[in-house]
Amino acid sequence: MENITIIKDTTANPAPMGLLGFGMTTILLNIHNAGFFELNAMIMGMGIFVGWIMQVIAGIQERKKNNTFGATAFTAYWFFWIALVTTWLLPKTTMLVTKADELSMGFFLAIRGLFTLFMFIGTLKINRALQVVFGSLTILFALLAIGDFTGIALIKTIAGYEGIFCGISAIYACAAQILNEVYGKSVLPLGKVK
């Protein structure tokens, strides 16, 4: 007779950390997009240390928990922040690279939006809170891309307000997961999918 060892996963849920990092950076970047302040070191610092580092840690931990959706989402948006901040900084550090124009940024954002759209489709099997996060993020990328393609500043401003909502929805999903676990009941509903 074989002895079978069953290993129970007792590691913490990494999703709240990733959602918090995503939510905070999304809100701050989109306060800029809404026109409240210029692009500055605060946004880049948050992008590097919260957008990059928090999300990659969450993504790696999600991989260890065998959660393909979480691992893909957090690491993909980690790479988004690396690409975005590099796009802003690289032209300032070398004469070999020119600043990205609106057309190229439009394509950059449209491709991210396409990825986000299929991630949104994945949330249809998870919960309503993540559906709101990824649905509003899909709309955000579409608005930002359209704003760059058309050059219409009002679309970027509207995108900023929509992005603030998206970031708040991610922070809500973070808070719900933490509080529900701590209290052992649904303090903030996530909207389970039936």
PDB file of C-alpha atoms in Angstrom:
ATOM      1  CA  MET A   1       0.000   0.000   0.000  1.00  0.00           C
ATOM      2  CA  GLU A   2       1.328   3.418  -1.022  1.00  0.00           C
ATOM      3  CA  ASN A   3       1.614   6.370   1.309  1.00  0.00           C
ATOM      4  CA  ILE A   4       0.159   9.407  -0.411  1.00  0.00           C
ATOM      5  CA  THR A   5       1.094  12.797   0.919  1.00  0.00           C
ATOM      6  CA  ILE A   6      -1.433  15.526   0.339  1.00  0.00           C
ATOM      7  CA  ILE A   7       0.036  19.008   0.381  1.00  0.00           C
ATOM      8  CA  LYS A   8      -2.338  21.784   1.333  1.00  0.00           C
ATOM      9  CA  ASP A   9      -1.705  25.239  -0.108  1.00  0.00           C
ATOM     10  CA  THR A  10      -1.522  27.629   2.834  1.00  0.00           C
ATOM     11  CA  THR A  11       0.008  30.578   0.998  1.00  0.00           C
ATOM     12  CA  ALA A  12      -1.772  33.915   0.984  1.00  0.00           C
ATOM     13  CA  ASN A  13      -3.914  35.104  -1.904  1.00  0.00           C
ATOM     14  CA  PRO A  14      -1.662  37.413  -4.007  1.00  0.00           C
ATOM     15  CA  ALA A  15      -4.529  38.954  -5.996  1.00  0.00           C
ATOM     16  CA  PRO A  16      -5.304  41.793  -3.541  1.00  0.00           C
ATOM     17  CA  MET A  17      -1.701  43.015  -3.703  1.00  0.00           C
ATOM     18  CA  GLY A  18      -1.737  42.989  -7.507  1.00  0.00           C
ATOM     19  CA  LEU A  19      -5.145  44.678  -7.640  1.00  0.00           C
ATOM     20  CA  LEU A  20      -3.984  47.371  -5.222  1.00  0.00           C
ATOM     21  CA  GLY A  21      -0.862  48.071  -7.283  1.00  0.00           C
ATOM     22  CA  PHE A  22      -2.920  48.173 -10.457  1.00  0.00           C
ATOM     23  CA  GLY A  23      -5.662  50.316  -8.918  1.00  0.00           C
ATOM     24  CA  MET A  24      -3.387  52.956  -7.391  1.00  0.00           C
ATOM     25  CA  THR A  25      -1.272  53.436 -10.509  1.00  0.00           C
ATOM     26  CA  THR A  26      -4.347  53.483 -12.749  1.00  0.00           C
ATOM     27  CA  ILE A  27      -6.028  56.180 -10.645  1.00  0.00           C
ATOM     28  CA  LEU A  28      -2.937  58.399 -10.541  1.00  0.00           C
ATOM     29  CA  LEU A  29      -2.165  58.085 -14.248  1.00  0.00           C
ATOM     30  CA  ASN A  30      -5.768  58.852 -15.127  1.00  0.00           C
ATOM     31  CA  ILE A  31      -5.979  61.883 -12.855  1.00  0.00           C
ATOM     32  CA  HIS A  32      -3.235  63.126 -15.200  1.00  0.00           C
ATOM     33  CA  ASN A  33      -5.215  61.984 -18.273  1.00  0.00           C
ATOM     34  CA  ALA A  34      -8.277  63.860 -16.957  1.00  0.00           C
ATOM     35  CA  GLY A  35      -6.148  67.015 -16.977  1.00  0.00           C
ATOM     36  CA  PHE A  36      -5.547  67.683 -13.279  1.00  0.00           C
ATOM     37  CA  PHE A  37      -1.728  67.704 -13.507  1.00  0.00           C
ATOM     38  CA  GLU A  38       1.079  67.108 -15.967  1.00  0.00           C
ATOM     39  CA  LEU A  39       2.910  63.824 -16.364  1.00  0.00           C
ATOM     40  CA  ASN A  40       5.510  63.903 -13.603  1.00  0.00           C
ATOM     41  CA  ALA A  41       7.953  61.929 -11.451  1.00  0.00           C
ATOM     42  CA  MET A  42       5.183  60.865  -9.038  1.00  0.00           C
ATOM     43  CA  ILE A  43       3.376  58.944 -11.785  1.00  0.00           C
ATOM     44  CA  MET A  44       6.613  57.408 -13.042  1.00  0.00           C
ATOM     45  CA  GLY A  45       7.718  56.499  -9.510  1.00  0.00           C
ATOM     46  CA  MET A  46       4.383  54.839  -8.825  1.00  0.00           C
ATOM     47  CA  GLY A  47       4.568  53.124 -12.200  1.00  0.00           C
ATOM     48  CA  ILE A  48       8.022  51.725 -11.466  1.00  0.00           C
ATOM     49  CA  PHE A  49       7.634  50.703  -7.839  1.00  0.00           C
ATOM     50  CA  VAL A  50       3.928  49.955  -7.581  1.00  0.00           C
ATOM     51  CA  GLY A  51       3.010  49.180 -11.190  1.00  0.00           C
ATOM     52  CA  TRP A  52       6.157  47.166 -11.880  1.00  0.00           C
ATOM     53  CA  ILE A  53       7.225  45.603  -8.616  1.00  0.00           C
ATOM     54  CA  MET A  54       3.922  44.935  -6.821  1.00  0.00           C
ATOM     55  CA  GLN A  55       2.326  43.435  -9.903  1.00  0.00           C
ATOM     56  CA  VAL A  56       5.256  41.189 -10.833  1.00  0.00           C
ATOM     57  CA  ILE A  57       5.390  39.821  -7.277  1.00  0.00           C
ATOM     58  CA  ALA A  58       1.642  39.154  -7.427  1.00  0.00           C
ATOM     59  CA  GLY A  59       1.976  37.559 -10.874  1.00  0.00           C
ATOM     60  CA  ILE A  60       4.763  35.223  -9.775  1.00  0.00           C
ATOM     61  CA  GLN A  61       2.799  34.237  -6.675  1.00  0.00           C
ATOM     62  CA  GLU A  62      -0.322  33.600  -8.787  1.00  0.00           C
ATOM     63  CA  ARG A  63       1.771  31.283 -10.987  1.00  0.00           C
ATOM     64  CA  LYS A  64       2.840  29.341  -7.892  1.00  0.00           C
ATOM     65  CA  LYS A  65      -0.842  28.998  -6.965  1.00  0.00           C
ATOM     66  CA  ASN A  66      -1.496  27.576 -10.468  1.00  0.00           C
ATOM     67  CA  ASN A  67      -3.726  30.541 -11.387  1.00  0.00           C
ATOM     68  CA  THR A  68      -3.021  31.174 -15.066  1.00  0.00           C
ATOM     69  CA  PHE A  69      -5.469  34.097 -15.265  1.00  0.00           C
ATOM     70  CA  GLY A  70      -3.925  35.951 -12.306  1.00  0.00           C
ATOM     71  CA  ALA A  71      -0.354  35.201 -13.356  1.00  0.00           C
ATOM     72  CA  THR A  72      -1.009  36.419 -16.896  1.00  0.00           C
ATOM     73  CA  ALA A  73      -2.960  39.508 -15.840  1.00  0.00           C
ATOM     74  CA  PHE A  74      -0.504  40.793 -13.260  1.00  0.00           C
ATOM     75  CA  THR A  75       2.663  40.078 -15.230  1.00  0.00           C
ATOM     76  CA  ALA A  76       1.149  41.475 -18.446  1.00  0.00           C
ATOM     77  CA  TYR A  77       0.239  44.755 -16.774  1.00  0.00           C
ATOM     78  CA  TRP A  78       3.666  44.782 -15.111  1.00  0.00           C
ATOM     79  CA  PHE A  79       5.170  44.676 -18.594  1.00  0.00           C
ATOM     80  CA  PHE A  80       2.718  47.386 -19.669  1.00  0.00           C
ATOM     81  CA  TRP A  81       4.159  49.701 -17.021  1.00  0.00           C
ATOM     82  CA  ILE A  82       7.720  48.837 -18.022  1.00  0.00           C
ATOM     83  CA  ALA A  83       6.906  49.638 -21.648  1.00  0.00           C
ATOM     84  CA  LEU A  84       4.992  52.816 -20.837  1.00  0.00           C
ATOM     85  CA  VAL A  85       7.585  54.341 -18.506  1.00  0.00           C
ATOM     86  CA  THR A  86      10.376  53.332 -20.912  1.00  0.00           C
ATOM     87  CA  THR A  87       8.451  55.025 -23.738  1.00  0.00           C
ATOM     88  CA  TRP A  88       8.343  58.223 -21.682  1.00  0.00           C
ATOM     89  CA  LEU A  89      11.956  58.114 -20.455  1.00  0.00           C
ATOM     90  CA  LEU A  90      13.989  56.629 -23.312  1.00  0.00           C
ATOM     91  CA  PRO A  91      13.796  59.681 -25.616  1.00  0.00           C
ATOM     92  CA  LYS A  92      15.091  61.816 -22.714  1.00  0.00           C
ATOM     93  CA  THR A  93      18.164  59.618 -22.161  1.00  0.00           C
ATOM     94  CA  THR A  94      19.443  59.171 -25.698  1.00  0.00           C
ATOM     95  CA  MET A  95      19.412  61.016 -28.987  1.00  0.00           C
ATOM     96  CA  LEU A  96      18.989  57.712 -30.846  1.00  0.00           C
ATOM     97  CA  VAL A  97      15.316  57.316 -29.976  1.00  0.00           C
ATOM     98  CA  THR A  98      12.589  59.796 -30.851  1.00  0.00           C
ATOM     99  CA  LYS A  99       9.510  60.456 -28.759  1.00  0.00           C
ATOM    100  CA  ALA A 100       6.560  58.186 -29.580  1.00  0.00           C
ATOM    101  CA  ASP A 101       4.000  60.006 -31.699  1.00  0.00           C
ATOM    102  CA  GLU A 102       0.228  59.789 -31.290  1.00  0.00           C
ATOM    103  CA  LEU A 103      -0.167  57.191 -34.047  1.00  0.00           C
ATOM    104  CA  SER A 104       2.342  54.781 -32.515  1.00  0.00           C
ATOM    105  CA  MET A 105       0.872  55.335 -29.026  1.00  0.00           C
ATOM    106  CA  GLY A 106      -2.580  54.680 -30.459  1.00  0.00           C
ATOM    107  CA  PHE A 107      -1.434  51.288 -31.722  1.00  0.00           C
ATOM    108  CA  PHE A 108       0.367  50.570 -28.424  1.00  0.00           C
ATOM    109  CA  LEU A 109      -2.849  51.248 -26.500  1.00  0.00           C
ATOM    110  CA  ALA A 110      -5.073  49.428 -29.014  1.00  0.00           C
ATOM    111  CA  ILE A 111      -2.988  46.243 -28.731  1.00  0.00           C
ATOM    112  CA  ARG A 112      -3.190  46.452 -24.912  1.00  0.00           C
ATOM    113  CA  GLY A 113      -6.929  46.953 -25.279  1.00  0.00           C
ATOM    114  CA  LEU A 114      -7.249  43.833 -27.420  1.00  0.00           C
ATOM    115  CA  PHE A 115      -5.392  41.795 -24.776  1.00  0.00           C
ATOM    116  CA  THR A 116      -7.587  43.328 -22.058  1.00  0.00           C
ATOM    117  CA  LEU A 117     -10.736  42.455 -24.012  1.00  0.00           C
ATOM    118  CA  PHE A 118      -9.941  38.751 -24.026  1.00  0.00           C
ATOM    119  CA  MET A 119      -8.972  38.923 -20.353  1.00  0.00           C
ATOM    120  CA  PHE A 120     -12.392  40.525 -19.744  1.00  0.00           C
ATOM    121  CA  ILE A 121     -14.003  37.544 -21.475  1.00  0.00           C
ATOM    122  CA  GLY A 122     -12.121  35.334 -18.984  1.00  0.00           C
ATOM    123  CA  THR A 123     -13.666  37.248 -16.068  1.00  0.00           C
ATOM    124  CA  LEU A 124     -17.123  36.151 -17.173  1.00  0.00           C
ATOM    125  CA  LYS A 125     -16.347  32.887 -15.341  1.00  0.00           C
ATOM    126  CA  ILE A 126     -14.813  34.533 -12.231  1.00  0.00           C
ATOM    127  CA  ASN A 127     -16.789  37.312 -10.497  1.00  0.00           C
ATOM    128  CA  ARG A 128     -18.601  40.585 -11.141  1.00  0.00           C
ATOM    129  CA  ALA A 129     -15.958  42.732  -9.429  1.00  0.00           C
ATOM    130  CA  LEU A 130     -13.270  41.579 -11.876  1.00  0.00           C
ATOM    131  CA  GLN A 131     -15.728  41.970 -14.740  1.00  0.00           C
ATOM    132  CA  VAL A 132     -16.050  45.645 -13.806  1.00  0.00           C
ATOM    133  CA  VAL A 133     -12.263  46.047 -13.529  1.00  0.00           C
ATOM    134  CA  PHE A 134     -11.481  44.425 -16.878  1.00  0.00           C
ATOM    135  CA  GLY A 135     -14.569  45.785 -18.651  1.00  0.00           C
ATOM    136  CA  SER A 136     -13.765  49.362 -17.640  1.00  0.00           C
ATOM    137  CA  LEU A 137     -10.087  48.782 -18.486  1.00  0.00           C
ATOM    138  CA  THR A 138     -11.053  47.614 -21.978  1.00  0.00           C
ATOM    139  CA  ILE A 139     -13.102  50.803 -22.428  1.00  0.00           C
ATOM    140  CA  LEU A 140     -10.184  52.865 -21.059  1.00  0.00           C
ATOM    141  CA  PHE A 141      -7.700  51.453 -23.572  1.00  0.00           C
ATOM    142  CA  ALA A 142     -10.211  51.974 -26.402  1.00  0.00           C
ATOM    143  CA  LEU A 143     -10.774  55.612 -25.410  1.00  0.00           C
ATOM    144  CA  LEU A 144      -7.052  56.294 -25.018  1.00  0.00           C
ATOM    145  CA  ALA A 145      -6.276  54.709 -28.398  1.00  0.00           C
ATOM    146  CA  ILE A 146      -9.094  56.640 -30.106  1.00  0.00           C
ATOM    147  CA  GLY A 147      -7.858  59.814 -28.424  1.00  0.00           C
ATOM    148  CA  ASP A 148      -4.373  59.270 -29.825  1.00  0.00           C
ATOM    149  CA  PHE A 149      -5.588  58.227 -33.287  1.00  0.00           C
ATOM    150  CA  THR A 150      -7.900  61.254 -33.620  1.00  0.00           C
ATOM    151  CA  GLY A 151      -5.979  63.835 -31.598  1.00  0.00           C
ATOM    152  CA  ILE A 152      -9.216  64.881 -29.862  1.00  0.00           C
ATOM    153  CA  ALA A 153      -8.208  66.033 -26.377  1.00  0.00           C
ATOM    154  CA  LEU A 154     -11.747  65.658 -24.980  1.00  0.00           C
ATOM    155  CA  ILE A 155     -11.618  61.893 -25.588  1.00  0.00           C
ATOM    156  CA  LYS A 156      -8.413  61.669 -23.508  1.00  0.00           C
ATOM    157  CA  THR A 157     -10.072  63.684 -20.742  1.00  0.00           C
ATOM    158  CA  ILE A 158     -13.105  61.392 -20.747  1.00  0.00           C
ATOM    159  CA  ALA A 159     -10.714  58.430 -20.703  1.00  0.00           C
ATOM    160  CA  GLY A 160      -9.075  59.925 -17.622  1.00  0.00           C
ATOM    161  CA  TYR A 161     -12.341  59.974 -15.687  1.00  0.00           C
ATOM    162  CA  GLU A 162     -13.194  56.466 -16.890  1.00  0.00           C
ATOM    163  CA  GLY A 163      -9.710  55.317 -15.831  1.00  0.00           C
ATOM    164  CA  ILE A 164     -10.208  56.748 -12.344  1.00  0.00           C
ATOM    165  CA  PHE A 165     -13.360  54.624 -12.104  1.00  0.00           C
ATOM    166  CA  CYS A 166     -11.401  51.575 -13.322  1.00  0.00           C
ATOM    167  CA  GLY A 167      -8.714  52.100 -10.678  1.00  0.00           C
ATOM    168  CA  ILE A 168     -11.314  52.535  -7.931  1.00  0.00           C
ATOM    169  CA  SER A 169     -12.995  49.301  -9.040  1.00  0.00           C
ATOM    170  CA  ALA A 170      -9.652  47.462  -8.725  1.00  0.00           C
ATOM    171  CA  ILE A 171      -9.113  48.852  -5.224  1.00  0.00           C
ATOM    172  CA  TYR A 172     -12.664  47.760  -4.336  1.00  0.00           C
ATOM    173  CA  ALA A 173     -11.890  44.210  -5.545  1.00  0.00           C
ATOM    174  CA  CYS A 174      -8.696  44.277  -3.452  1.00  0.00           C
ATOM    175  CA  ALA A 175     -10.545  45.479  -0.344  1.00  0.00           C
ATOM    176  CA  ALA A 176     -13.354  42.947  -0.839  1.00  0.00           C
ATOM    177  CA  GLN A 177     -10.962  40.012  -1.062  1.00  0.00           C
ATOM    178  CA  ILE A 178      -9.029  41.103   2.030  1.00  0.00           C
ATOM    179  CA  LEU A 179     -12.034  41.987   4.213  1.00  0.00           C
ATOM    180  CA  ASN A 180     -14.035  38.933   3.178  1.00  0.00           C
ATOM    181  CA  GLU A 181     -11.106  36.688   4.105  1.00  0.00           C
ATOM    182  CA  VAL A 182     -10.420  38.457   7.405  1.00  0.00           C
ATOM    183  CA  TYR A 183     -14.065  38.384   8.504  1.00  0.00           C
ATOM    184  CA  GLY A 184     -14.841  34.963   7.031  1.00  0.00           C
ATOM    185  CA  LYS A 185     -17.959  36.288   5.319  1.00  0.00           C
ATOM    186  CA  SER A 186     -18.993  38.584   2.481  1.00  0.00           C
ATOM    187  CA  VAL A 187     -18.395  42.075   3.879  1.00  0.00           C
ATOM    188  CA  LEU A 188     -17.985  43.568   0.385  1.00  0.00           C
ATOM    189  CA  PRO A 189     -19.614  41.408  -2.295  1.00  0.00           C
ATOM    190  CA  LEU A 190     -17.545  40.258  -5.248  1.00  0.00           C
ATOM    191  CA  GLY A 191     -20.613  39.087  -7.173  1.00  0.00           C
ATOM    192  CA  LYS A 192     -20.007  35.390  -7.647  1.00  0.00           C
ATOM    193  CA  VAL A 193     -20.750  34.026 -11.106  1.00  0.00           C
ATOM    194  CA  LYS A 194     -23.411  31.294 -11.081  1.00  0.00           C
TER     195      LYS A 194
END
